[in-house]
């Protein structure tokens, strides 16, 4: 059994860590081009789950592999602070090996209402509310996408936006916003794939402004971007991972305990054109 405890952080520790990492994220582009990375572990939503984070960090700490995290570190689970701070400490130690992308829960309007604000306020009252603001400032500088292996694999949190032709189009955008400033940014963080959709359809499960994207939209985007494979997160998947569109898109979900709902938390391993699913329970 893996030890489930993550390190504890005081408000002073947190402020120091956030201030150190702010400039690191600030300097990263909105799309990370990691062309010479041929092999990487890719991690989906963690949502404040200390057990899943412990297993993933143990793997990270004992290996030299590149790790790309797809966002949704906070909300829902009770350990968003510890999960994000412990990932940030690895980022500070190995900025060229550990990459943190932004999820829709690293946005202020979302993490105000889905648990992270309460987590901080319950622990530290007014000081917690002030820390919430500092976390959100750091979140605003997280990159939105990464591509590796000469662009063969794309990693992002949600999905393909209706008005984005290729990943290069995203480079027109700056970072630093607390909540998505337009439909492209919102949809990139929120959209979901769906085999029964051709292009795009309203996403009634998620709400107004969010869309399902289908095979045609996916294939066109991948062709325009000259990419072969995509890994994304964002959707609750009980089995931990699900393939779409002839196994060109892999959706992963990485908590072990997801607010009491069953989940076989999984991560992905990309190795020179091959994508594999790794179940966290097999690493325990
Ligand atoms: Mn999400």
XYZ file of N, CA and C and ligand atoms in Angstrom:
853
model
N 0.839 -1.206 0.000
C 0.000 0.000 0.000
C 0.873 1.256 0.000
N 0.456 2.208 -0.760
C 1.180 3.472 -0.801
C 0.711 4.327 0.383
N 1.622 5.101 0.923
C 1.236 6.022 1.994
C 0.364 7.124 1.390
N -0.793 7.349 2.003
C -1.742 8.257 1.357
C -1.504 9.720 1.704
N -0.648 9.977 2.670
C -0.532 11.361 3.105
C 0.347 12.165 2.152
N -0.133 13.327 1.774
C 0.710 14.301 1.086
C 1.280 15.206 2.164
N 2.333 15.938 1.805
C 2.915 16.910 2.720
C 1.862 17.946 3.153
N 1.998 18.423 4.380
C 1.107 19.516 4.808
C 1.775 20.853 4.545
N 0.964 21.849 4.232
C 1.495 23.176 3.911
C 0.855 24.226 4.810
N 1.664 25.113 5.345
C 1.136 26.252 6.112
C 0.859 27.392 5.130
N 0.077 28.391 5.526
C -0.137 29.533 4.630
C 1.180 30.163 4.168
N 2.178 30.223 5.048
C 3.481 30.777 4.644
C 4.148 29.925 3.573
N 4.123 28.595 3.771
C 4.690 27.688 2.753
C 4.003 27.936 1.410
N 2.681 28.029 1.464
C 1.897 28.161 0.222
C 2.263 29.461 -0.496
N 2.299 30.549 0.252
C 2.644 31.841 -0.376
C 4.017 31.776 -1.032
N 4.985 31.154 -0.325
C 6.346 31.057 -0.887
C 6.350 30.255 -2.181
N 5.676 29.102 -2.151
C 5.647 28.230 -3.330
C 4.970 28.937 -4.507
N 3.835 29.584 -4.218
C 3.091 30.245 -5.303
C 3.902 31.389 -5.897
N 4.581 32.149 -5.029
C 5.370 33.269 -5.559
C 6.536 32.784 -6.407
N 7.147 31.647 -5.971
C 8.276 31.122 -6.758
C 7.814 30.607 -8.118
N 6.649 29.962 -8.147
C 6.257 29.297 -9.403
C 5.562 30.261 -10.371
N 5.069 31.373 -9.865
C 4.320 32.292 -10.723
C 5.124 32.685 -11.968
N 6.393 33.054 -11.750
C 7.243 33.461 -12.869
C 7.555 32.312 -13.823
N 7.639 31.091 -13.266
C 7.922 29.920 -14.111
C 6.775 29.713 -15.092
N 5.535 29.731 -14.574
C 4.380 29.570 -15.469
C 4.224 30.785 -16.392
N 4.477 31.958 -15.849
C 4.343 33.187 -16.646
C 5.201 33.101 -17.911
N 6.411 32.549 -17.756
C 7.342 32.473 -18.889
C 7.007 31.383 -19.900
N 6.115 30.442 -19.544
C 5.771 29.386 -20.494
C 4.742 29.916 -21.493
N 4.854 29.494 -22.757
C 3.855 29.922 -23.748
C 2.513 29.233 -23.512
N 1.467 29.738 -24.132
C 0.126 29.168 -23.947
C 0.037 27.753 -24.551
N 0.840 27.498 -25.602
C 0.959 26.147 -26.169
C 2.412 25.700 -25.987
N 2.616 24.624 -25.250
C 3.981 24.124 -25.010
C 4.379 23.237 -26.183
N 5.414 23.634 -26.901
C 5.922 22.798 -27.993
C 7.126 22.023 -27.482
N 6.900 20.736 -27.190
C 7.960 19.890 -26.627
C 8.314 18.836 -27.669
N 8.782 19.321 -28.816
C 8.970 18.462 -29.977
C 9.884 17.282 -29.748
N 10.919 17.462 -28.922
C 11.877 16.365 -28.768
C 11.521 15.411 -27.624
N 10.385 15.619 -26.980
C 9.920 14.652 -25.967
C 9.221 13.502 -26.694
N 9.765 12.290 -26.581
C 9.212 11.132 -27.304
C 8.392 10.230 -26.388
N 8.526 10.439 -25.096
C 7.908 9.530 -24.129
C 7.445 10.355 -22.940
N 6.193 10.160 -22.505
C 5.694 10.941 -21.374
C 4.502 10.254 -20.728
N 4.408 10.408 -19.420
C 3.176 10.050 -18.717
C 2.245 11.256 -18.783
N 0.959 10.985 -18.982
C -0.028 12.063 -19.063
C -1.122 11.765 -18.038
N -1.401 12.750 -17.202
C -2.296 12.556 -16.057
C -3.562 13.383 -16.238
N -4.719 12.770 -16.009
C -6.003 13.466 -16.118
C -6.374 14.169 -14.823
N -7.659 14.506 -14.701
C -8.158 15.185 -13.497
C -7.708 14.453 -12.232
N -7.346 15.201 -11.191
C -7.055 14.616 -9.871
C -8.110 15.081 -8.858
N -8.582 16.318 -8.992
C -9.675 16.839 -8.165
C -9.466 16.631 -6.668
N -8.316 17.067 -6.176
C -8.102 17.061 -4.733
C -8.067 15.691 -4.094
N -7.755 14.654 -4.866
C -7.682 13.289 -4.333
C -6.239 12.975 -3.901
N -6.017 12.936 -2.573
C -4.667 12.756 -2.044
C -4.109 11.366 -2.357
N -4.972 10.366 -2.426
C -4.493 8.997 -2.672
C -3.962 8.882 -4.098
N -4.754 9.337 -5.061
C -4.303 9.293 -6.457
C -3.019 10.099 -6.618
N -2.985 11.293 -6.005
C -1.793 12.140 -6.143
C -0.566 11.454 -5.551
N -0.726 10.757 -4.413
C 0.425 10.068 -3.789
C 0.990 8.994 -4.713
N 0.087 8.248 -5.340
C 0.545 7.171 -6.234
C 1.289 7.773 -7.441
N 0.729 8.821 -8.011
C 1.339 9.448 -9.188
C 2.682 10.082 -8.820
N 2.736 10.746 -7.658
C 3.985 11.401 -7.252
C 5.076 10.393 -6.924
N 4.677 9.239 -6.391
C 5.683 8.210 -6.118
C 6.313 7.740 -7.436
N 5.460 7.556 -8.452
C 5.968 7.165 -9.773
C 6.862 8.264 -10.344
N 6.411 9.510 -10.216
C 7.172 10.649 -10.752
C 8.543 10.761 -10.063
N 8.541 10.613 -8.741
C 9.775 10.817 -7.972
C 10.821 9.739 -8.231
N 10.380 8.532 -8.601
C 11.374 7.477 -8.792
C 11.765 7.311 -10.268
N 11.200 8.134 -11.150
C 11.539 7.975 -12.571
C 12.134 9.269 -13.136
N 12.621 9.198 -14.363
C 13.114 10.390 -15.062
C 12.186 10.783 -16.199
N 11.003 10.171 -16.255
C 10.092 10.428 -17.368
C 9.507 11.835 -17.296
N 9.098 12.330 -18.447
C 8.350 13.591 -18.516
C 6.910 13.321 -18.052
N 6.352 14.220 -17.276
C 4.955 14.134 -16.839
C 4.201 15.369 -17.308
N 3.061 15.136 -17.935
C 2.188 16.241 -18.351
C 0.849 16.063 -17.636
N 0.482 17.058 -16.842
C -0.778 17.019 -16.101
C -1.800 17.881 -16.850
N -3.013 17.345 -16.998
C -4.009 18.004 -17.853
C -4.970 18.916 -17.091
N -4.675 19.212 -15.830
C -5.507 20.179 -15.101
C -6.566 19.532 -14.222
N -7.417 20.373 -13.617
C -8.392 19.948 -12.602
C -7.696 19.312 -11.398
N -6.820 20.120 -10.790
C -6.110 19.703 -9.574
C -6.996 19.908 -8.354
N -7.842 20.940 -8.410
C -8.617 21.354 -7.229
C -10.106 21.074 -7.437
N -10.899 21.363 -6.382
C -12.365 21.161 -6.347
C -12.724 19.686 -6.142
N -13.947 19.499 -5.640
C -14.556 18.183 -5.373
C -13.872 17.449 -4.229
N -12.646 16.986 -4.371
C -11.927 16.347 -3.265
C -11.449 17.396 -2.270
N -11.009 16.938 -1.080
C -10.686 17.874 0.018
C -9.240 18.346 0.029
N -8.404 17.817 -0.877
C -6.970 18.098 -0.779
C -6.417 18.855 -1.991
N -7.206 19.773 -2.505
C -6.749 20.556 -3.657
C -5.475 21.328 -3.360
N -5.391 21.899 -2.168
C -4.198 22.655 -1.761
C -2.961 21.775 -1.830
N -3.053 20.592 -1.179
C -1.893 19.705 -1.100
C -1.541 19.141 -2.481
N -2.558 18.791 -3.251
C -2.305 18.237 -4.591
C -1.588 19.285 -5.448
N -2.132 20.492 -5.519
C -1.518 21.493 -6.400
C -0.135 21.898 -5.896
N 0.002 22.120 -4.577
C 1.313 22.544 -4.063
C 2.368 21.459 -4.258
N 2.005 20.196 -4.089
C 3.024 19.162 -4.254
C 3.423 19.015 -5.727
N 2.480 19.223 -6.645
C 2.847 19.206 -8.069
C 3.738 20.399 -8.408
N 3.405 21.548 -7.831
C 4.192 22.754 -8.094
C 5.623 22.601 -7.568
N 5.787 21.916 -6.438
C 7.154 21.686 -5.939
C 7.972 20.855 -6.931
N 7.316 19.870 -7.562
C 8.025 19.083 -8.601
C 8.317 19.960 -9.824
N 7.404 20.839 -10.146
C 7.630 21.748 -11.281
C 8.856 22.627 -11.008
N 8.951 23.123 -9.775
C 10.087 23.979 -9.425
C 11.399 23.193 -9.463
N 11.349 21.917 -9.053
C 12.559 21.073 -9.079
C 12.954 20.695 -10.498
N 11.964 20.397 -11.335
C 12.247 19.862 -12.686
C 11.376 20.556 -13.721
N 11.655 21.827 -13.996
C 10.759 22.575 -14.901
C 10.702 22.019 -16.320
N 11.715 21.262 -16.740
C 11.703 20.696 -18.096
C 11.206 19.260 -18.129
N 10.782 18.734 -16.977
C 10.278 17.362 -16.928
C 8.824 17.295 -16.480
N 8.391 18.312 -15.751
C 7.027 18.324 -15.218
C 6.284 19.514 -15.812
N 5.123 19.236 -16.427
C 4.345 20.298 -17.069
C 2.903 20.250 -16.567
N 2.406 21.399 -16.170
C 1.045 21.507 -15.648
C 0.206 22.358 -16.585
N -0.832 21.746 -17.162
C -1.770 22.495 -17.988
C -2.953 22.937 -17.136
N -3.779 23.783 -17.714
C -4.915 24.353 -17.000
C -6.193 23.583 -17.314
N -6.990 23.313 -16.272
C -8.320 22.730 -16.464
C -9.391 23.780 -16.218
N -10.639 23.428 -16.480
C -11.715 24.395 -16.245
C -11.876 24.714 -14.753
N -11.368 23.846 -13.868
C -11.453 24.145 -12.431
C -10.324 25.055 -11.959
N -9.341 25.327 -12.805
C -8.340 26.348 -12.474
C -8.822 27.705 -12.999
N -10.091 27.941 -12.844
C -10.712 29.225 -13.180
C -11.529 29.646 -11.979
N -11.480 30.946 -11.724
C -12.023 31.501 -10.487
C -13.526 31.253 -10.297
N -14.290 31.440 -11.384
C -15.738 31.246 -11.257
C -16.082 29.801 -10.942
N -15.236 28.872 -11.376
C -15.497 27.454 -11.120
C -15.057 27.073 -9.707
N -13.799 27.384 -9.354
C -13.326 26.905 -8.044
C -13.845 27.743 -6.877
N -14.616 28.809 -7.179
C -15.332 29.508 -6.115
C -16.500 28.651 -5.620
N -17.080 27.831 -6.509
C -18.327 27.136 -6.171
C -18.220 25.615 -6.067
N -17.116 25.021 -6.471
C -17.056 23.553 -6.468
C -16.121 22.980 -5.398
N -15.783 23.790 -4.391
C -15.100 23.199 -3.240
C -13.792 23.840 -2.826
N -13.025 24.381 -3.779
C -11.680 24.853 -3.424
C -11.718 26.071 -2.500
N -12.609 27.002 -2.799
C -12.735 28.189 -1.934
C -13.113 27.765 -0.512
N -14.093 26.852 -0.383
C -14.507 26.371 0.947
C -13.356 25.657 1.646
N -12.606 24.850 0.893
C -11.458 24.142 1.480
C -10.505 25.145 2.147
N -10.180 26.212 1.453
C -9.237 27.209 1.982
C -9.863 28.023 3.115
N -11.140 28.388 2.948
C -11.808 29.202 3.972
C -12.012 28.409 5.267
N -12.321 27.114 5.149
C -12.494 26.274 6.342
C -11.179 26.121 7.092
N -10.081 26.015 6.339
C -8.783 25.799 6.988
C -8.257 27.078 7.625
N -8.394 28.225 6.901
C -7.676 29.417 7.349
C -8.505 30.702 7.333
N -9.842 30.598 7.249
C -10.700 31.774 7.327
C -10.269 32.885 6.363
N -10.131 34.105 6.849
C -9.821 35.226 5.933
C -8.500 35.004 5.205
N -7.542 34.429 5.921
C -6.260 34.168 5.279
C -6.442 33.168 4.125
N -7.349 32.223 4.317
C -7.652 31.256 3.266
C -8.266 31.937 2.054
N -9.155 32.876 2.285
C -9.786 33.605 1.173
C -8.735 34.397 0.389
N -7.745 34.961 1.118
C -6.670 35.693 0.436
C -5.794 34.722 -0.365
N -5.551 33.532 0.193
C -4.763 32.523 -0.541
C -5.495 32.077 -1.801
N -6.818 31.972 -1.705
C -7.628 31.581 -2.877
C -7.337 32.524 -4.049
N -7.245 33.819 -3.742
C -6.941 34.800 -4.781
C -5.536 34.572 -5.354
N -4.578 34.254 -4.478
C -3.206 34.026 -4.963
C -3.104 32.765 -5.812
N -3.824 31.713 -5.411
C -3.867 30.504 -6.247
C -4.402 30.856 -7.630
N -5.501 31.611 -7.660
C -6.119 31.912 -8.956
C -5.238 32.783 -9.838
N -4.423 33.621 -9.244
C -3.474 34.391 -10.040
C -2.467 33.446 -10.713
N -1.959 32.476 -9.942
C -1.025 31.500 -10.511
C -1.715 30.659 -11.583
N -2.960 30.200 -11.315
C -3.691 29.406 -12.317
C -3.794 30.153 -13.651
N -3.897 31.490 -13.571
C -4.128 32.260 -14.798
C -2.931 32.197 -15.748
N -1.770 31.755 -15.248
C -0.584 31.668 -16.108
C -0.286 30.243 -16.586
N -1.142 29.279 -16.226
C -0.910 27.912 -16.696
C -1.126 27.832 -18.211
N -0.283 27.065 -18.910
C -0.504 26.862 -20.349
C -1.763 26.031 -20.602
N -2.314 26.129 -21.814
C -3.574 25.447 -22.131
C -3.393 24.153 -22.923
N -2.243 23.975 -23.541
C -2.058 22.771 -24.359
C -0.573 22.470 -24.484
N -0.277 21.204 -24.799
C 1.107 20.813 -25.055
C 1.117 19.890 -26.258
N 2.199 19.933 -27.026
C 2.367 18.891 -28.039
C 3.789 18.374 -27.979
N 3.911 17.073 -28.197
C 5.211 16.413 -28.042
C 5.502 15.584 -29.294
N 6.694 15.019 -29.326
C 7.118 14.112 -30.400
C 6.875 14.742 -31.782
N 7.526 15.875 -32.023
C 7.390 16.614 -33.288
C 5.933 16.912 -33.621
N 5.115 17.096 -32.607
C 3.720 17.469 -32.839
C 2.768 16.311 -33.046
N 3.257 15.066 -32.938
C 2.381 13.908 -33.170
C 1.257 13.814 -32.152
N 1.555 14.161 -30.892
C 0.556 14.044 -29.816
C 0.208 15.413 -29.245
N -1.101 15.664 -29.122
C -1.595 16.887 -28.499
C -2.197 16.538 -27.135
N -1.922 17.369 -26.130
C -2.522 17.211 -24.807
C -3.266 18.492 -24.449
N -4.505 18.347 -23.999
C -5.258 19.500 -23.491
C -6.365 19.002 -22.565
N -7.044 19.930 -21.879
C -7.983 19.496 -20.849
C -9.342 19.042 -21.387
N -9.982 19.887 -22.214
C -11.370 19.605 -22.591
C -11.488 19.078 -24.008
N -11.485 20.004 -24.964
C -11.655 19.536 -26.331
C -11.493 20.622 -27.364
N -12.025 20.320 -28.535
C -11.863 21.191 -29.691
C -12.957 22.256 -29.688
N -12.570 23.524 -29.748
C -13.560 24.606 -29.830
C -14.070 24.768 -31.265
N -15.312 25.235 -31.405
C -15.910 25.400 -32.746
C -15.086 26.355 -33.606
N -14.562 27.444 -33.022
C -13.916 28.471 -33.835
C -12.391 28.390 -33.825
N -11.830 27.218 -33.540
C -10.366 27.071 -33.579
C -10.014 26.034 -34.641
N -9.335 26.473 -35.705
C -9.035 25.558 -36.815
C -7.897 24.612 -36.492
N -6.879 25.141 -35.802
C -5.738 24.292 -35.465
C -5.157 24.777 -34.150
N -4.291 23.975 -33.565
C -3.717 24.345 -32.271
C -2.892 25.630 -32.386
N -2.327 25.873 -33.581
C -1.523 27.092 -33.750
C -2.358 28.354 -33.562
N -3.654 28.271 -33.869
C -4.539 29.412 -33.677
C -4.611 29.870 -32.226
N -4.328 28.959 -31.333
C -4.379 29.284 -29.897
C -3.236 30.214 -29.491
N -2.178 30.233 -30.296
C -1.007 31.051 -29.951
C -1.288 32.545 -30.034
N -2.420 32.904 -30.664
C -2.800 34.322 -30.696
C -3.247 34.824 -29.330
N -3.599 33.898 -28.451
C -4.157 34.298 -27.157
C -3.058 34.507 -26.127
N -3.310 35.480 -25.217
C -2.408 35.654 -24.100
C -2.944 34.868 -22.905
N -2.128 34.716 -21.873
C -2.590 34.133 -20.610
C -2.858 35.285 -19.636
N -3.216 34.960 -18.407
C -3.384 35.990 -17.380
C -4.827 36.295 -17.034
N -5.786 35.662 -17.746
C -7.207 35.852 -17.425
C -7.616 34.854 -16.343
N -8.537 35.313 -15.482
C -9.005 34.440 -14.388
C -10.104 33.486 -14.857
N -10.948 33.970 -15.787
C -12.014 33.158 -16.365
C -11.970 33.362 -17.875
N -12.350 32.326 -18.662
C -12.228 32.412 -20.117
C -12.859 33.675 -20.668
N -12.108 34.368 -21.542
C -12.568 35.656 -22.061
C -13.356 35.529 -23.353
N -13.296 34.370 -23.981
C -14.139 34.168 -25.166
C -14.475 32.697 -25.341
N -15.290 32.435 -26.384
C -15.808 31.074 -26.583
C -14.700 30.059 -26.871
N -13.625 30.461 -27.562
C -12.557 29.510 -27.889
C -11.909 28.996 -26.602
N -11.576 29.910 -25.699
C -10.911 29.525 -24.453
C -11.844 28.686 -23.586
N -13.106 29.092 -23.499
C -14.074 28.351 -22.693
C -14.272 26.936 -23.235
N -14.429 26.825 -24.560
C -14.704 25.508 -25.142
C -13.494 24.586 -25.057
N -12.291 25.143 -25.164
C -11.090 24.323 -25.035
C -11.031 23.660 -23.653
N -11.496 24.376 -22.646
C -11.470 23.859 -21.275
C -12.685 22.999 -20.938
N -13.770 23.116 -21.704
C -15.042 22.496 -21.293
C -15.617 21.448 -22.261
N -15.285 21.488 -23.560
C -15.965 20.606 -24.519
C -15.632 19.137 -24.297
N -16.556 18.259 -24.736
C -16.386 16.813 -24.604
C -16.531 16.132 -25.971
N -15.809 15.025 -26.192
C -15.981 14.265 -27.436
C -17.252 13.417 -27.387
N -17.839 13.163 -28.567
C -19.031 12.309 -28.626
C -19.096 11.627 -29.986
N -19.138 10.297 -29.970
C -19.133 9.519 -31.221
C -20.406 9.716 -32.028
N -21.490 10.121 -31.394
C -22.765 10.233 -32.111
C -22.936 11.607 -32.753
N -21.944 12.465 -32.603
C -22.011 13.813 -33.169
C -21.063 13.889 -34.363
N -21.478 14.622 -35.419
C -20.622 14.788 -36.594
C -19.603 15.899 -36.361
N -20.138 17.115 -36.260
C -19.292 18.301 -36.070
C -19.390 18.746 -34.609
N -20.384 19.570 -34.316
C -20.590 20.046 -32.950
C -22.073 19.984 -32.593
N -22.369 19.797 -31.324
C -23.754 19.819 -30.847
C -23.770 20.413 -29.448
N -24.895 21.037 -29.059
C -24.965 21.600 -27.701
C -24.708 20.518 -26.651
N -24.024 20.902 -25.592
C -23.647 19.963 -24.537
C -24.583 20.205 -23.347
N -25.749 19.542 -23.376
C -26.771 19.842 -22.371
C -26.341 19.449 -20.968
N -25.463 18.441 -20.858
C -24.961 18.030 -19.542
C -24.154 19.143 -18.876
N -23.435 19.914 -19.690
C -22.534 20.937 -19.146
C -23.174 22.313 -19.051
N -24.060 22.623 -19.988
C -24.730 23.916 -19.929
C -24.421 24.812 -21.102
N -24.983 26.034 -21.092
C -24.879 26.937 -22.243
C -23.440 27.316 -22.558
N -23.112 27.375 -23.847
C -21.772 27.779 -24.269
C -20.795 26.624 -24.387
N -21.226 25.423 -23.957
C -20.340 24.260 -24.008
C -20.879 23.296 -25.069
N -19.956 22.632 -25.816
C -20.351 21.811 -26.957
C -19.740 20.414 -26.904
N -20.431 19.490 -27.584
C -19.865 18.181 -27.875
C -19.195 18.290 -29.237
N -18.006 17.663 -29.384
C -17.387 17.654 -30.714
C -17.331 16.219 -31.220
N -17.580 16.080 -32.535
C -17.646 14.758 -33.143
C -16.447 14.463 -34.023
N -16.541 13.317 -34.708
C -15.418 12.802 -35.492
C -14.938 13.775 -36.573
N -15.897 14.380 -37.305
C -15.490 15.274 -38.403
C -14.713 16.470 -37.879
N -15.230 17.063 -36.799
C -14.560 18.224 -36.201
C -13.169 17.816 -35.707
N -13.094 16.644 -35.093
C -11.820 16.157 -34.566
C -10.813 15.913 -35.689
N -11.259 15.204 -36.732
C -10.327 14.846 -37.813
C -9.820 16.079 -38.556
N -10.712 17.052 -38.755
C -10.297 18.279 -39.439
C -9.256 19.036 -38.608
N -9.529 19.145 -37.306
C -8.609 19.854 -36.413
C -7.241 19.165 -36.392
N -7.243 17.851 -36.339
C -5.980 17.106 -36.275
C -5.216 17.252 -37.586
N -5.943 17.264 -38.706
C -5.288 17.426 -40.001
C -4.678 18.825 -40.120
N -5.445 19.849 -39.732
C -4.940 21.236 -39.779
C -3.725 21.411 -38.868
N -3.712 20.673 -37.762
C -2.622 20.795 -36.796
C -1.470 19.853 -37.154
N -1.686 18.946 -38.111
C -0.726 17.916 -38.464
C -0.323 17.083 -37.247
N -1.361 16.628 -36.522
C -1.144 15.790 -35.350
C -1.861 14.461 -35.540
N -1.382 13.417 -34.848
C -1.964 12.088 -34.997
C -2.872 11.699 -33.838
N -2.446 12.035 -32.623
C -3.152 11.560 -31.434
C -3.438 12.703 -30.476
N -4.486 12.516 -29.672
C -4.804 13.506 -28.633
C -5.128 12.777 -27.329
N -4.630 13.332 -26.221
C -5.057 12.879 -24.895
C -5.714 14.067 -24.204
N -6.912 13.830 -23.654
C -7.622 14.871 -22.919
C -8.200 14.248 -21.652
N -8.787 15.102 -20.799
C -9.296 14.628 -19.505
C -10.751 15.065 -19.368
N -11.119 15.669 -18.249
C -12.352 16.442 -18.095
C -13.635 15.632 -17.882
N -13.781 14.478 -18.525
C -15.026 13.716 -18.397
C -14.871 12.642 -17.327
N -15.874 12.522 -16.462
C -15.896 11.424 -15.486
C -16.072 10.107 -16.230
N -15.076 9.227 -16.116
C -15.113 7.935 -16.797
C -14.880 6.849 -15.739
N -15.926 6.088 -15.402
C -15.777 5.098 -14.314
C -14.608 4.143 -14.551
N -14.403 3.724 -15.823
C -13.325 2.760 -16.101
C -11.958 3.435 -16.176
N -11.891 4.758 -16.049
C -10.611 5.466 -15.959
C -10.064 5.976 -17.280
N -10.431 5.313 -18.383
C -9.952 5.754 -19.693
C -10.906 5.255 -20.767
N -11.071 6.049 -21.823
C -11.955 5.640 -22.924
C -11.400 6.181 -24.231
N -11.430 5.327 -25.270
C -10.954 5.714 -26.600
C -12.093 6.276 -27.440
N -11.762 7.209 -28.319
C -12.726 7.761 -29.278
C -12.088 7.793 -30.669
N -12.944 7.852 -31.689
C -12.524 8.150 -33.067
C -11.376 7.237 -33.537
N -11.648 5.933 -33.563
C -10.664 4.944 -34.020
C -9.355 5.015 -33.238
N -9.486 5.180 -31.951
C -8.323 5.191 -31.042
C -7.329 6.301 -31.349
N -7.848 7.419 -31.882
C -6.944 8.575 -32.059
C -7.073 9.552 -30.899
N -8.156 9.439 -30.133
C -8.329 10.310 -28.966
C -8.517 9.437 -27.729
N -7.726 9.715 -26.697
C -7.854 8.994 -25.424
C -8.299 9.984 -24.352
N -9.392 9.639 -23.667
C -9.890 10.457 -22.560
C -9.527 9.737 -21.271
N -8.818 10.434 -20.374
C -8.399 9.782 -19.129
C -8.965 10.521 -17.924
N -9.146 9.759 -16.853
C -9.691 10.307 -15.611
C -8.913 9.670 -14.466
N -8.278 10.481 -13.610
C -7.248 9.927 -12.729
C -7.513 9.885 -11.228
N -8.694 10.266 -10.702
C -8.870 10.057 -9.255
C -9.073 8.574 -8.920
N -8.778 8.225 -7.665
C -9.075 6.882 -7.143
C -10.407 6.963 -6.409
N -10.612 8.106 -5.750
C -11.840 8.333 -5.001
C -12.441 9.629 -5.538
N -13.562 9.499 -6.247
C -14.167 10.676 -6.860
C -15.504 10.927 -6.185
N -15.489 11.741 -5.147
C -16.673 12.052 -4.340
C -17.607 10.838 -4.190
N -16.994 9.704 -3.853
C -17.774 8.505 -3.570
C -18.250 7.722 -4.776
N -17.995 8.228 -5.996
C -18.427 7.484 -7.187
C -17.308 6.532 -7.613
N -17.679 5.346 -8.118
C -16.653 4.375 -8.493
C -15.794 4.878 -9.651
N -14.487 4.740 -9.546
C -13.609 5.105 -10.658
C -12.322 4.310 -10.578
N -11.906 3.808 -11.733
C -10.653 3.066 -11.846
C -9.594 4.044 -12.363
N -9.202 4.993 -11.518
C -8.296 6.078 -11.900
C -7.117 5.605 -12.738
N -6.906 6.265 -13.867
C -5.875 5.826 -14.812
C -5.111 7.013 -15.380
N -3.895 6.742 -15.833
C -3.099 7.742 -16.535
C -2.672 7.137 -17.876
N -2.063 7.951 -18.728
C -1.644 7.445 -20.039
C -0.122 7.456 -20.116
N 0.412 6.529 -20.891
C 1.842 6.545 -21.206
C 1.993 6.600 -22.717
N 2.623 7.669 -23.203
C 2.892 7.809 -24.633
C 4.348 7.437 -24.877
N 4.577 6.578 -25.864
C 5.944 6.174 -26.177
C 6.099 6.060 -27.693
N 6.682 7.062 -28.303
C 6.982 7.054 -29.739
C 5.833 6.556 -30.599
N 4.705 7.255 -30.529
C 3.570 6.913 -31.388
C 2.581 5.943 -30.779
N 2.937 5.308 -29.653
C 2.039 4.361 -29.001
C 1.471 4.968 -27.731
N 0.155 4.794 -27.552
C -0.489 5.261 -26.313
C -0.989 4.053 -25.531
N -0.659 4.038 -24.241
C -1.119 2.952 -23.379
C -1.825 3.528 -22.165
N -2.771 2.771 -21.614
C -3.444 3.173 -20.389
C -2.774 2.463 -19.218
N -2.473 3.200 -18.146
C -1.876 2.633 -16.932
C -2.862 2.843 -15.779
N -3.348 1.744 -15.191
C -4.291 1.855 -14.071
C -3.537 2.121 -12.784
N -3.980 3.138 -12.043
C -3.264 3.506 -10.805
C -3.282 2.386 -9.782
N -4.395 1.582 -9.741
C -4.461 0.536 -8.713
C -3.343 -0.491 -8.896
N -2.829 -0.608 -10.121
C -1.726 -1.552 -10.355
C -0.381 -1.000 -9.906
N -0.351 0.297 -9.569
C 0.890 0.918 -9.103
C 0.920 1.008 -7.581
N -0.176 0.613 -6.908
C -0.266 0.804 -5.462
C 0.697 -0.095 -4.707
Mn -12.660 19.471 -16.157
